[in-house]
Coordinates of C-alpha atoms in Angstrom, one line a residue:
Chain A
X1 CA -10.9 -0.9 -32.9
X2 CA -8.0 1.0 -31.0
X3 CA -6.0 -1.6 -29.0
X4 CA -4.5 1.5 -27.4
X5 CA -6.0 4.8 -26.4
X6 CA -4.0 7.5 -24.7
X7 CA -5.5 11.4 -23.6
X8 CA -3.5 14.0 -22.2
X9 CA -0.6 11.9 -20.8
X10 CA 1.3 13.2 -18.6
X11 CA 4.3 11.7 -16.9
X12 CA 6.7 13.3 -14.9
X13 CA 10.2 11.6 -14.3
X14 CA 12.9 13.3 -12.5
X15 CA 11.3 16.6 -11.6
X16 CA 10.5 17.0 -15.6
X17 CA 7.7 15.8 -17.6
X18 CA 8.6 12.9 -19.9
X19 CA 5.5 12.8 -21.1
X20 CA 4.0 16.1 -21.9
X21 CA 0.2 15.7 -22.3
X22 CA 0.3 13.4 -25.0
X23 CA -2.4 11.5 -27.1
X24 CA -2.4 8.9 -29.3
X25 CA -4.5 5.7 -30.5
X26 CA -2.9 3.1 -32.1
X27 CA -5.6 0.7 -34.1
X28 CA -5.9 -3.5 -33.7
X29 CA -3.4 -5.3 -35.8
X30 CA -0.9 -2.6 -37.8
X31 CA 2.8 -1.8 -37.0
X32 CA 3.3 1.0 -35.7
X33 CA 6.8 2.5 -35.8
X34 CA 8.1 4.7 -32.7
X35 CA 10.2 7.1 -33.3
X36 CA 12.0 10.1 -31.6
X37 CA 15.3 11.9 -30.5
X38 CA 17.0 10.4 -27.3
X39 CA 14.8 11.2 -24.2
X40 CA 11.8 12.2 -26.5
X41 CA 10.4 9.8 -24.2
X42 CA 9.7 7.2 -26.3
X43 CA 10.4 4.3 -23.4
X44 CA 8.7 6.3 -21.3
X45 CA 5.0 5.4 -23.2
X46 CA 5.9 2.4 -24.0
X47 CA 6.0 1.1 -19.9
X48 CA 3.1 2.5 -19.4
X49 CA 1.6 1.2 -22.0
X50 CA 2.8 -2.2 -20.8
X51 CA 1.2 -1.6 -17.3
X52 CA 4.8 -0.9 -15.7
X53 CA 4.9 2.2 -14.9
X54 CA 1.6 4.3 -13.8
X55 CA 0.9 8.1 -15.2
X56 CA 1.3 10.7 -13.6
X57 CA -2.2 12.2 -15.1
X58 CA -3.9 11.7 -18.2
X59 CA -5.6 8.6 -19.1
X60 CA -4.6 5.7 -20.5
X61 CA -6.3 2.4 -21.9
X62 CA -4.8 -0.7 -23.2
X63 CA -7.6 -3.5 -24.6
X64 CA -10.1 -0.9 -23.3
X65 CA -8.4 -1.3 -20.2
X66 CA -6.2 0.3 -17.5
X67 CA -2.6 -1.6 -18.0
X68 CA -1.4 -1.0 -14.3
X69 CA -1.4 -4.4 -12.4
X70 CA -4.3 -5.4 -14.8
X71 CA -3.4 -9.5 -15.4
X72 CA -5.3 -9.8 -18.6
X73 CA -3.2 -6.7 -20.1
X74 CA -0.4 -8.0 -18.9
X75 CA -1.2 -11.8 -20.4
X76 CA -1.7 -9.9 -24.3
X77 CA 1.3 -8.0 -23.9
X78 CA 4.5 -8.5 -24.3
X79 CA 7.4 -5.7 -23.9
X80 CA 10.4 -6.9 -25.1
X81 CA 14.0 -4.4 -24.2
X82 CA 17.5 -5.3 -24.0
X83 CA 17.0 -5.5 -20.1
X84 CA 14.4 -7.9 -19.7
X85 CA 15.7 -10.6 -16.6
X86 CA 15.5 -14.3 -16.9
X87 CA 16.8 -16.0 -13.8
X88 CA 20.0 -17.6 -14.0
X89 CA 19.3 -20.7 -12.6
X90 CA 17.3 -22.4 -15.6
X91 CA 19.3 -22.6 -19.2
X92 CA 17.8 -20.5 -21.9
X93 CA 16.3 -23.5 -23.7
X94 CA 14.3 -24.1 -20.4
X95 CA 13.4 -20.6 -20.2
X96 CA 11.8 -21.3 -23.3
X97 CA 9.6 -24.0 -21.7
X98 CA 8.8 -22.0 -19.2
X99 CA 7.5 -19.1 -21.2
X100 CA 5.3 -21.4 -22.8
X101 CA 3.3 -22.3 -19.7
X102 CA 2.9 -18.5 -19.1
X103 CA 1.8 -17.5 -22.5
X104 CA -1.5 -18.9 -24.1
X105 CA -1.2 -18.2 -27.9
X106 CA 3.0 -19.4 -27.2
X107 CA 4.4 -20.5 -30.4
X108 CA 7.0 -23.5 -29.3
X109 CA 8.0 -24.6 -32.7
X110 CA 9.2 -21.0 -33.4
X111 CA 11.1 -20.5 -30.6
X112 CA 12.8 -23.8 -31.1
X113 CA 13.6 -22.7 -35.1
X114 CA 14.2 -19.6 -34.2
X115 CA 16.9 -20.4 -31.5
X116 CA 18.0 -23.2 -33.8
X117 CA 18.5 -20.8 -36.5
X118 CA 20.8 -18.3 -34.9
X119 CA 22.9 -20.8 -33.1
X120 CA 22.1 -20.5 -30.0
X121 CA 23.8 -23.1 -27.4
X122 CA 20.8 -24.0 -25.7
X123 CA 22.7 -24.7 -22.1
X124 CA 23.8 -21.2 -21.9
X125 CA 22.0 -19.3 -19.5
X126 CA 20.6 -15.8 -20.1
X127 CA 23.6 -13.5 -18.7
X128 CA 26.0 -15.5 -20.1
X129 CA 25.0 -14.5 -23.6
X130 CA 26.8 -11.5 -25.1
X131 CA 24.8 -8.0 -25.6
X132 CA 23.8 -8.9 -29.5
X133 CA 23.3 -12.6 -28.6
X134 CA 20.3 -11.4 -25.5
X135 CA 18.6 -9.2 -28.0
X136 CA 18.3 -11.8 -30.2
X137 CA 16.9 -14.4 -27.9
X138 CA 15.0 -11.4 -26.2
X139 CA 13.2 -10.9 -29.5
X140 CA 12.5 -15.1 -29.8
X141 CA 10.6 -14.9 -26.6
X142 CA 8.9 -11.0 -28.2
X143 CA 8.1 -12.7 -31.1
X144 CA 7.2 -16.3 -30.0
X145 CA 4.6 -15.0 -27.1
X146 CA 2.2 -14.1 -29.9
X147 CA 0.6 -11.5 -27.6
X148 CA -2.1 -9.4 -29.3
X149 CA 0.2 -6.5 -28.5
X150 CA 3.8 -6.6 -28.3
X151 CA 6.0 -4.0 -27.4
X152 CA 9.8 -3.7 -29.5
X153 CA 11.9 -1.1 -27.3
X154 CA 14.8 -0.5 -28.9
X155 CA 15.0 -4.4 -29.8
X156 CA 18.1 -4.2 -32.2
X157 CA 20.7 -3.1 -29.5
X158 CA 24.1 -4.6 -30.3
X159 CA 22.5 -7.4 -32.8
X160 CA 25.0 -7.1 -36.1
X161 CA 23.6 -6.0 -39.5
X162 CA 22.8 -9.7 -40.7
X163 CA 21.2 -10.6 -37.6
X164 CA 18.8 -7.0 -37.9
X165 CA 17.8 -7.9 -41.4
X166 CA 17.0 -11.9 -40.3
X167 CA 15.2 -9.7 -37.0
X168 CA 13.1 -7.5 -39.4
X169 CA 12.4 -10.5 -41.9
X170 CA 10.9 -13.0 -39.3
X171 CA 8.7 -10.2 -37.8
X172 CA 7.4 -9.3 -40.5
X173 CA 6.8 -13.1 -41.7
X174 CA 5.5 -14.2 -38.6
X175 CA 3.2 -10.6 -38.6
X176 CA 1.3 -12.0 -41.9
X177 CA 1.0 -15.5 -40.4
X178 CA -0.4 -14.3 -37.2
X179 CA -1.3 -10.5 -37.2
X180 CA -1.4 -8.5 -33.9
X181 CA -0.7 -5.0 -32.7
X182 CA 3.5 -4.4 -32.7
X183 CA 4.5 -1.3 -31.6
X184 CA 8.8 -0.6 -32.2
X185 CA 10.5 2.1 -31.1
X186 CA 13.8 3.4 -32.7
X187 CA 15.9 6.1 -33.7
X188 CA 16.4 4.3 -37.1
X189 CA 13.5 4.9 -39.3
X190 CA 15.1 4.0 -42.6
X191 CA 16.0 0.2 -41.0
X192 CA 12.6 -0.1 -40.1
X193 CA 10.8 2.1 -42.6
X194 CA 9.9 -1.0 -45.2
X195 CA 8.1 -2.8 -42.2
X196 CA 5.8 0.0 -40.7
X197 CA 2.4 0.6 -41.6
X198 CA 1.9 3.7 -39.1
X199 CA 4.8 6.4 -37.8
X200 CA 4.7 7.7 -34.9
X201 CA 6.9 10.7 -34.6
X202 CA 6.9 11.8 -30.8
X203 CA 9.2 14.8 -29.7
X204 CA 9.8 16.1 -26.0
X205 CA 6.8 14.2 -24.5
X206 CA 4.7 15.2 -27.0
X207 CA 3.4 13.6 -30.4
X208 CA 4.1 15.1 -33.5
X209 CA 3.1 13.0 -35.9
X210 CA 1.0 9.9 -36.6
X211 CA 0.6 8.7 -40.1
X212 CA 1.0 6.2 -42.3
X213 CA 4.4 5.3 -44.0
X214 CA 2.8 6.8 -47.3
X215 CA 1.4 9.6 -46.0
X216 CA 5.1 10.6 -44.4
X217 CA 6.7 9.8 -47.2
X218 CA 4.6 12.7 -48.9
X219 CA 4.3 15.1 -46.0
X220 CA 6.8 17.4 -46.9
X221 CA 9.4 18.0 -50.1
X222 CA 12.8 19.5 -50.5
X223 CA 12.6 22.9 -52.4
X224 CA 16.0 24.2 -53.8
X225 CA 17.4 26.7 -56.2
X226 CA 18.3 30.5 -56.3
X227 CA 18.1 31.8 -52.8
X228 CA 16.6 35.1 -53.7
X229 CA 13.9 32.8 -55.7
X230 CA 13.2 30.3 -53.2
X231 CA 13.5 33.1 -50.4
X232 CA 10.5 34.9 -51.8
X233 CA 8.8 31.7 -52.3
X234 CA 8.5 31.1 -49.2
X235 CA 6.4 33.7 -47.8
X236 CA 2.7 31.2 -47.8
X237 CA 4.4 28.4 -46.8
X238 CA 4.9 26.2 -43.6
X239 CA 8.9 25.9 -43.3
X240 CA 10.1 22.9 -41.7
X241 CA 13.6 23.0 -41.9
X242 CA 16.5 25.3 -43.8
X243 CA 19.1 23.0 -44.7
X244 CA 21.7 25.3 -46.5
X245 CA 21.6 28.6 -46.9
X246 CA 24.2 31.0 -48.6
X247 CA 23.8 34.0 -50.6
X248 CA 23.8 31.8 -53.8
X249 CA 21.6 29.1 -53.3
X250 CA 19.7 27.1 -50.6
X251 CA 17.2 24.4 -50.0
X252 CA 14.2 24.4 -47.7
X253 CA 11.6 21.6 -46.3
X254 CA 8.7 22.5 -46.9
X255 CA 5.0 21.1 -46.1
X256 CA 4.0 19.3 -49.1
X257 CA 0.6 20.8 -50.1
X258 CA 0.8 22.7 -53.3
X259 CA 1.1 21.9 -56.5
X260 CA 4.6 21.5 -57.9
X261 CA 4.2 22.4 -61.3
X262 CA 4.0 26.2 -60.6
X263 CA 7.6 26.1 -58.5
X264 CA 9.0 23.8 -61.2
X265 CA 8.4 26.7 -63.8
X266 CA 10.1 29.3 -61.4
X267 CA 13.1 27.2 -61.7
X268 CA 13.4 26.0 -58.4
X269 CA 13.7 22.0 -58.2
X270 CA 11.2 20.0 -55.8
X271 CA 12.3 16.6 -54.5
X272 CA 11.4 14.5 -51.9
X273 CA 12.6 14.1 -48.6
X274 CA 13.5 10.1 -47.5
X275 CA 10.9 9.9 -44.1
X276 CA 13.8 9.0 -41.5
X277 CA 15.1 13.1 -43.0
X278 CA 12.0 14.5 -42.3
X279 CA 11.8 12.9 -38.6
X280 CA 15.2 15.1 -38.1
X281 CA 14.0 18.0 -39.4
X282 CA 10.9 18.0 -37.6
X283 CA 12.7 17.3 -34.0
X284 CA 15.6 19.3 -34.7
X285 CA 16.5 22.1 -32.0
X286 CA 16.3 25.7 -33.2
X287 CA 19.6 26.0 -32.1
X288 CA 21.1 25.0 -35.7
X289 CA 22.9 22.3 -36.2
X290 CA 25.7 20.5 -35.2
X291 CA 28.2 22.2 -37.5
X292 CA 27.1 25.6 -35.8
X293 CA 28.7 24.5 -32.3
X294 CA 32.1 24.0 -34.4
X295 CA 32.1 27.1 -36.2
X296 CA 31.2 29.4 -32.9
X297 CA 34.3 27.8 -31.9
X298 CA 36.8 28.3 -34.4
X299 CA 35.7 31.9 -34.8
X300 CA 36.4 33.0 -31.4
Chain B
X1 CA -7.0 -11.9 -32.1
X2 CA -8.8 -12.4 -29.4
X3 CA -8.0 -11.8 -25.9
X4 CA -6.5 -14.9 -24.0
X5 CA -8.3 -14.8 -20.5
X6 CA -6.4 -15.3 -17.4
X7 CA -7.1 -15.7 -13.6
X8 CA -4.8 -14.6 -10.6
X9 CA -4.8 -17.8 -8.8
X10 CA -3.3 -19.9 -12.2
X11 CA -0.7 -17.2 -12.4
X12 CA 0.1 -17.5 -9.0
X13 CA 0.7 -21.1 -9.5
X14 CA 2.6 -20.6 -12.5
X15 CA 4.9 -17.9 -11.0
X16 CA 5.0 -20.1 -8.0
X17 CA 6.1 -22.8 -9.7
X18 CA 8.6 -20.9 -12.2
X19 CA 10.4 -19.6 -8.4
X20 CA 10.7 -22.6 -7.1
X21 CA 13.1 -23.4 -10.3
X22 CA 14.7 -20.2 -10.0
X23 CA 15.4 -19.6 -6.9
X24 CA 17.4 -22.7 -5.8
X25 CA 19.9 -20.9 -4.5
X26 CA 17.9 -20.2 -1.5
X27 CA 18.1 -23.9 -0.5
X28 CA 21.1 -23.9 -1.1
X29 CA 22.1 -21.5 1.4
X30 CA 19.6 -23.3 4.3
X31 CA 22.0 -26.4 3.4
X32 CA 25.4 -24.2 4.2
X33 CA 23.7 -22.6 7.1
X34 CA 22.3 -25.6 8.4
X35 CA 25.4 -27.6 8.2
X36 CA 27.4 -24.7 10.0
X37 CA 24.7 -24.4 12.6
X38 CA 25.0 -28.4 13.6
X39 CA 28.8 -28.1 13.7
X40 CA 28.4 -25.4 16.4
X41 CA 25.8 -27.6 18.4
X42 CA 27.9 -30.4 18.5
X43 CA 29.8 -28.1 21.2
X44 CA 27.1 -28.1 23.7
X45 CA 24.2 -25.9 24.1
X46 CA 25.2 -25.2 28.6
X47 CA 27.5 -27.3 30.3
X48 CA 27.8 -27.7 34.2
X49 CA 30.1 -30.1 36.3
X50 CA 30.0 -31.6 40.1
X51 CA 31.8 -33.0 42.2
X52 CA 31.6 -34.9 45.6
X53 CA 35.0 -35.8 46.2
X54 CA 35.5 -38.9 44.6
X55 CA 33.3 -38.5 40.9
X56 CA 33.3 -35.6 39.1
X57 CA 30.4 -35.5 37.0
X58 CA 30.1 -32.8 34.2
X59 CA 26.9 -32.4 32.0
X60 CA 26.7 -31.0 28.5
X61 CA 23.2 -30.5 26.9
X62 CA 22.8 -30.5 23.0
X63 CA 19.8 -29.0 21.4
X64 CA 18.4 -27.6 18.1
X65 CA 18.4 -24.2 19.1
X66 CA 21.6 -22.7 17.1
X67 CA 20.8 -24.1 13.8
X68 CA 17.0 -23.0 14.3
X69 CA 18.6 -19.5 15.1
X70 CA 20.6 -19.5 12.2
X71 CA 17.3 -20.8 10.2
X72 CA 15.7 -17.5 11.2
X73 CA 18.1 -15.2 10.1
X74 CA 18.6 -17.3 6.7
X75 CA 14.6 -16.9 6.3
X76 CA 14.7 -13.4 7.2
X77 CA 17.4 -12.2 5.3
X78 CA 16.2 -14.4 1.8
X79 CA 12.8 -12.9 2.4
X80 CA 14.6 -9.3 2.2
X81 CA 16.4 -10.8 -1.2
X82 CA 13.5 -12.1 -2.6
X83 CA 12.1 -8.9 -2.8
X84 CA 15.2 -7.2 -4.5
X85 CA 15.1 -5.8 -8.3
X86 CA 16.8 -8.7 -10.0
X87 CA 14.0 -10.8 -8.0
X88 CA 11.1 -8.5 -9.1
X89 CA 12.0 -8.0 -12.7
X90 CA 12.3 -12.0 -13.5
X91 CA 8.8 -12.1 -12.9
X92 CA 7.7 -8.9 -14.4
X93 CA 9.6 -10.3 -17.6
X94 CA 6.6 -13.0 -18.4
X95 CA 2.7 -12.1 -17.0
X96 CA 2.4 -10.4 -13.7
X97 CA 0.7 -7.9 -11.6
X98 CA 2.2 -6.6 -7.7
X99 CA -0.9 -8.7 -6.4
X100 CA -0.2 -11.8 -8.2
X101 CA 3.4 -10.9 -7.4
X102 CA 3.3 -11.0 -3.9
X103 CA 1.3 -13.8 -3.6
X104 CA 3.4 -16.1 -5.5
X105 CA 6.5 -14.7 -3.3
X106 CA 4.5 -15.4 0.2
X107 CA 3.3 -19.3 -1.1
X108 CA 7.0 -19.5 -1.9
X109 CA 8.9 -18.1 1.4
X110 CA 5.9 -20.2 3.4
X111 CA 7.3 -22.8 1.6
X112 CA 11.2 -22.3 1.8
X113 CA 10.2 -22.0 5.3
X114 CA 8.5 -25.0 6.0
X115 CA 11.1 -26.8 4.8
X116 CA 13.7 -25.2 6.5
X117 CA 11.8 -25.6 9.7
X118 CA 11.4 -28.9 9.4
X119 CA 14.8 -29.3 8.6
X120 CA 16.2 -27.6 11.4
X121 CA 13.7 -29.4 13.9
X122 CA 14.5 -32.6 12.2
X123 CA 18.4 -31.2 12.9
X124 CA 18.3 -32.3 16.6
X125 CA 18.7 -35.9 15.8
X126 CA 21.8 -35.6 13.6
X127 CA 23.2 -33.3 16.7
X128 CA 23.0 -36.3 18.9
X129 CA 24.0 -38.7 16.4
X130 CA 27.4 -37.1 15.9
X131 CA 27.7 -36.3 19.3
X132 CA 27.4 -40.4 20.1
X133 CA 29.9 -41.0 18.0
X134 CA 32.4 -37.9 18.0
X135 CA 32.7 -37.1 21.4
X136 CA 34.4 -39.5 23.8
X137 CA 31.4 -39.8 26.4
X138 CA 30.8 -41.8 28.9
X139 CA 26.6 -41.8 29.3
X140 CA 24.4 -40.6 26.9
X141 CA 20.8 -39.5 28.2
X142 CA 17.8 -38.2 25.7
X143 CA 14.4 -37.5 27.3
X144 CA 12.3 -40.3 25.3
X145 CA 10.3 -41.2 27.9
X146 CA 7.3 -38.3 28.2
X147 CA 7.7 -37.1 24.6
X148 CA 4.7 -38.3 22.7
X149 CA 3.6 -38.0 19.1
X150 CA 1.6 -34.7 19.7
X151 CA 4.2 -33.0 21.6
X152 CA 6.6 -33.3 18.8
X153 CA 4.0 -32.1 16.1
X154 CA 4.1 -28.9 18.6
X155 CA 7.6 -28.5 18.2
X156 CA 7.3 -28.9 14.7
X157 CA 4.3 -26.4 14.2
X158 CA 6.1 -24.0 16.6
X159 CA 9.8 -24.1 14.4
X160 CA 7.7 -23.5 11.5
X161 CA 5.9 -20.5 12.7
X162 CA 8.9 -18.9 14.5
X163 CA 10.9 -19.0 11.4
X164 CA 7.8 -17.8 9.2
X165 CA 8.3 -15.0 11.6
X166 CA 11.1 -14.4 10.9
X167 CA 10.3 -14.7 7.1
X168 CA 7.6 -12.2 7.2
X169 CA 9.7 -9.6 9.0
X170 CA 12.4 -9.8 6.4
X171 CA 9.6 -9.9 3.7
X172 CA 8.4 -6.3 5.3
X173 CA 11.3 -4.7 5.7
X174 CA 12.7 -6.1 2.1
X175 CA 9.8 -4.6 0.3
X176 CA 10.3 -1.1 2.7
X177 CA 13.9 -1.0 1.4
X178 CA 12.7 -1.2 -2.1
X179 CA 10.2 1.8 -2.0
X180 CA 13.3 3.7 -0.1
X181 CA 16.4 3.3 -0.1
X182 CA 16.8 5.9 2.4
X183 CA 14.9 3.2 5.1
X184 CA 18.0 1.1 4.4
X185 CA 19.7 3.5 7.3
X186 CA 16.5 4.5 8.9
X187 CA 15.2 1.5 9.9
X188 CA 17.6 0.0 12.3
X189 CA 18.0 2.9 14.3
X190 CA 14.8 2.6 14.6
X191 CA 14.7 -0.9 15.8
X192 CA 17.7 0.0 17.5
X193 CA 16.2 2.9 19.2
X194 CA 13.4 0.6 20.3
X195 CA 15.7 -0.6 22.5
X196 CA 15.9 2.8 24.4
X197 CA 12.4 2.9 25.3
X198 CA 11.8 2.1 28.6
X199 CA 8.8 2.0 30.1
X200 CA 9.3 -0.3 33.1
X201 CA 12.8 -2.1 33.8
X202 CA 12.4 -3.8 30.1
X203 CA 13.0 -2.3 26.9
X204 CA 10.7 -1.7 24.3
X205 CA 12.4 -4.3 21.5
X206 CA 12.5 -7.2 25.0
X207 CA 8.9 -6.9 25.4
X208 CA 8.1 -7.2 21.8
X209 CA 10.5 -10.5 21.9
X210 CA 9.1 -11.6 24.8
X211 CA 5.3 -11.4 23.2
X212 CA 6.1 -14.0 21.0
X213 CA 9.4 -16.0 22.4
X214 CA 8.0 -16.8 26.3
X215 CA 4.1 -17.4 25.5
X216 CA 3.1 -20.4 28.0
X217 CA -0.3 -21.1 26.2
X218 CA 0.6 -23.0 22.7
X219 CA -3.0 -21.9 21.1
X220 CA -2.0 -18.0 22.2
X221 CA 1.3 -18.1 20.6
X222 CA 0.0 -19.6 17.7
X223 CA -3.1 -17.3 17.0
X224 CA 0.1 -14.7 17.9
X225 CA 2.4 -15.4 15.6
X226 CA 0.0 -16.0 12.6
X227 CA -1.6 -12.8 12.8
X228 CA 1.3 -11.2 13.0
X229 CA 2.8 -13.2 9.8
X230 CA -0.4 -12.4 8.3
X231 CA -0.2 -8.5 9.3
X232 CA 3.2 -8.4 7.5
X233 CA 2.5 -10.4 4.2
X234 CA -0.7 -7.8 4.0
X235 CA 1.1 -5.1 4.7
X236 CA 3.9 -5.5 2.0
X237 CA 1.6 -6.8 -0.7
X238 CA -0.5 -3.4 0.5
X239 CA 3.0 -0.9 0.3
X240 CA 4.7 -2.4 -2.8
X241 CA 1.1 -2.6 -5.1
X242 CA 1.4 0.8 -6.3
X243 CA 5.1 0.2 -7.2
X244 CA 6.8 0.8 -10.6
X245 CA 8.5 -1.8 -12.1
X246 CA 11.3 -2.5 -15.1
X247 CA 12.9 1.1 -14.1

């Protein structure tokens, strides 16, 4: 069953489309990782999906259901950012009570261990807590809501390496205790990559790709060697990215769907290419890269 | 997993009840601007003096009026706040629709303003208290005589609805702000303006004052001033259900 079914999304934000007819269906009960550049529009979907924001055009459905100002999306799902508001009258312990009478399926005993575990001074209040400090307690409440579908955006902002790998751990603990549909964005794929069942690669409003962890991992391969060898190699096949090129030697991405054995005996070495790579290359400009600004420069 | 089900009216309660936590501060404020507003009505609502040659006699009334004044605008102006972005997106961060919302926000201004109506009525006997025993006076009248039970249940319901008003308006013009800024300057030179309209010796904004403020018939100002409340509370739940939150 597809918790979430998007056609033809559109959604324009300051005069430009942040989503740019975009589709996707993300099936009941996986992880699905989402990544893309800054402004790829990533946060964009994601508030829609939560019922937020409305689109523009295009069609959206969440639990077979429109998400904006629908109550029962908005009971299953949870959207967890580093912005999320808690008043600042109650403490966050309290804000943990009250969270529980909202959410049905509320875990109490995991919030409670989970705010034990990373020290939390339960008579804070919310804004009083430093930037890594509210993503961590933003991600107890994420995590402790069991909704059927909750929303990661961006959810390690300014937590500190140890706290990211306890982060990653519990989700994916508490994900085998009590599956549901998570959906987390980020530009980090390799952080996340061990966790993910599904990738979502979305680029300028668009989707680029949606496959499984495996399946990315063997989309595309690094082909290297003797430049005029690898140059006329090339000709039948889909070029993602040139990484170097000098008259000498170079290396290409390539789409992965030939056999290797037959480029091996050219001479030309075939790796493969770490997922979180391949999501640069495949959203890269085709303006280069960042080297090339530095070079115009020091020429002229 | 299964879908949890959920109706509007238990998460109206439970946002209800979660603002009534939260936003304390508003009752705080009615107890600063209450306090203030008792200070100033210990100086005397009107005060006239006489004399016949040998007594000089000067009268000074005390009533409610200034703190129930200063009640309105502390309604009107926490209904605008209410409505502001830090407001919205407390409630936005747990389960919430605009409908369920705005009904949780109205149960809870009717019920900041119930209290602070009844407060401010209630306000009039702690005037004349201090007055007894601050000012240096020589007789001390109150009208105890004709005032009956029912009469003062009309005061009562009359504070309430005046400062509901008043709730309402801000309510209104708090959610109008938040869909533009731009209303922010537009609308009081609009209500402003209204004051430039003349169609007979009164202006515009007096005869919409006086439609509410110098009704003789009780039942009339009540069906009134609730159908206007009403109006308002519609009308803002109607203008802000299309809005985008967590931007």
């Amino acid at each position: 069953m597809n918790v979430i079914e998007c056609k033809d999304l559109v959604k324009n934000y300051g005069g430009a489309n942040a989503l740019d007819h975009l589709s996707v269906f993300i099936k009941e009960n996986t992880i699905t990782g989402l990544i893309g550049r800054n402004g790829a529009g990533k946060t964009t979907l994601l508030k829609i999906i939560a019922g937020f924001w409305k689109a523009t055009s295009g069609e959206v459905k969440v639990f077979n259901r429109q998400p904006f100002n629908n109550l029962i999306v908005s009971a299953n799902s949870i959207f967890v950012d580093d912005m999320m508001d808690f008043t600042s009258a109650l403490t966050i312990k309290e804000l943990l009570d009250e969270a529980k009478t909202f959410y049905p399926n509320w875990d109490h005993d995991l919030a409670e261990g989970l705010l034990n575990y990373f020290e939390f001074n339960p008579n804070q209040s919310h804004q009083s807590l430093s930037k890594g400090k509210k993503s961590t307690y933003n991600m107890i409440i994420g995590l402790a809501s069991k909704c059927a579908l909750t929303i990661f955006d961006e959810p390690t902002t300014g937590m500190d390496a140890a706290v990211r790998k306890d982060f990653y751990r519990a989700l994916l603990k508490d994900y085998i205790q009590s599956p549901r549909t998570i959906i987390i964005s980020s530009h980090h794929l390799d952080e996340v990559e061990d966790l993910l069942e599904d990738v979502l690669l979305i680029h300028d409003g668009k989707t680029l790709l949606h496959l499984s962890i495996e399946e990315l991992k063997e989309y595309a391969v690094k082909i290297s060697g003797r430049t005029a060898l690898v140059m006329q190699y090339l000709d039948n096949k889909e070029v993602i990215y040139k990484e170097e090129i000098n008259s000498e030697t170079c290396s290409v991405i390539v789409r992965n769907n030939f056999p290797h054995e037959s480029v091996k005996r050219l001479g030309i070495t075939v790796s493969s290419v770490k997922p979180s790579d391949l999501c640069v290359y495949l959203t890269s400009q085709s303006k280069g890269g960042i080297d090339d600004v530095f070079s115009k420069r020091e020429s002229v | 997993m299964s879908l949890a089900n959920v109706n509007l009216s238990n998460i109206v309660i439970k946002q209800y009840r979660y603002k009534m936590k939260s936003f304390i501060g508003v009752f705080l404020a009615l107890m600063v601007i209450q306090v203030f507003g008792i200070l100033i009505s210990m100086l005397g609502a009107s005060s006239s003096g006489f004399s016949n040659g040998f007594f000089f006699i000067n009268v000074t009334s005390y009533t409610a009026n200034v703190v129930i004044a200063f009640t309105m605008i502390w309604a009107f102006t926490n209904a605008i706040i209410v409505t502001t972005k830090s407001y919205r997106e407390d409630d936005f961060t747990f389960i919430s629709n605009r409908l369920s919302y705005n009904l949780s926000n109205i149960l809870f201004l009717i019920t900041a303003c119930v209290i602070g109506a009844i407060t401010a009525f209630l306000s009039r006997g702690v005037i004349y208290i201090l007055v007894f025993f601050v000012n240096d006076l020589e007789t001390f009248l109150t009208v105890n005589q004709e005032v009956n039970m029912a009469d003062y249940l009309i005061g009562v319901l009359a504070t309430i609805l005046i400062v509901l008003l008043a709730g309402a308006a801000g309510y209104v013009v708090g959610m109008l702000f938040q869909l533009n800024k731009l209303l922010i300057f537009i609308l009081p030179v609009f209500v402003f303006g209204l004051d430039f309209i003349r169609t007979s010796n009164e202006s515009t904004l007096q005869r919409i004052f006086e439609f509410y403020f110098t009704e003789q018939v009780f039942t009339i100002f009540v069906v009134k001033t609730i159908m206007t409340i009403l109006l308002g509370f519609g009308l803002a739940a109607l203008l802000t259900n299309r809005m985008e939150v967590r931007r």
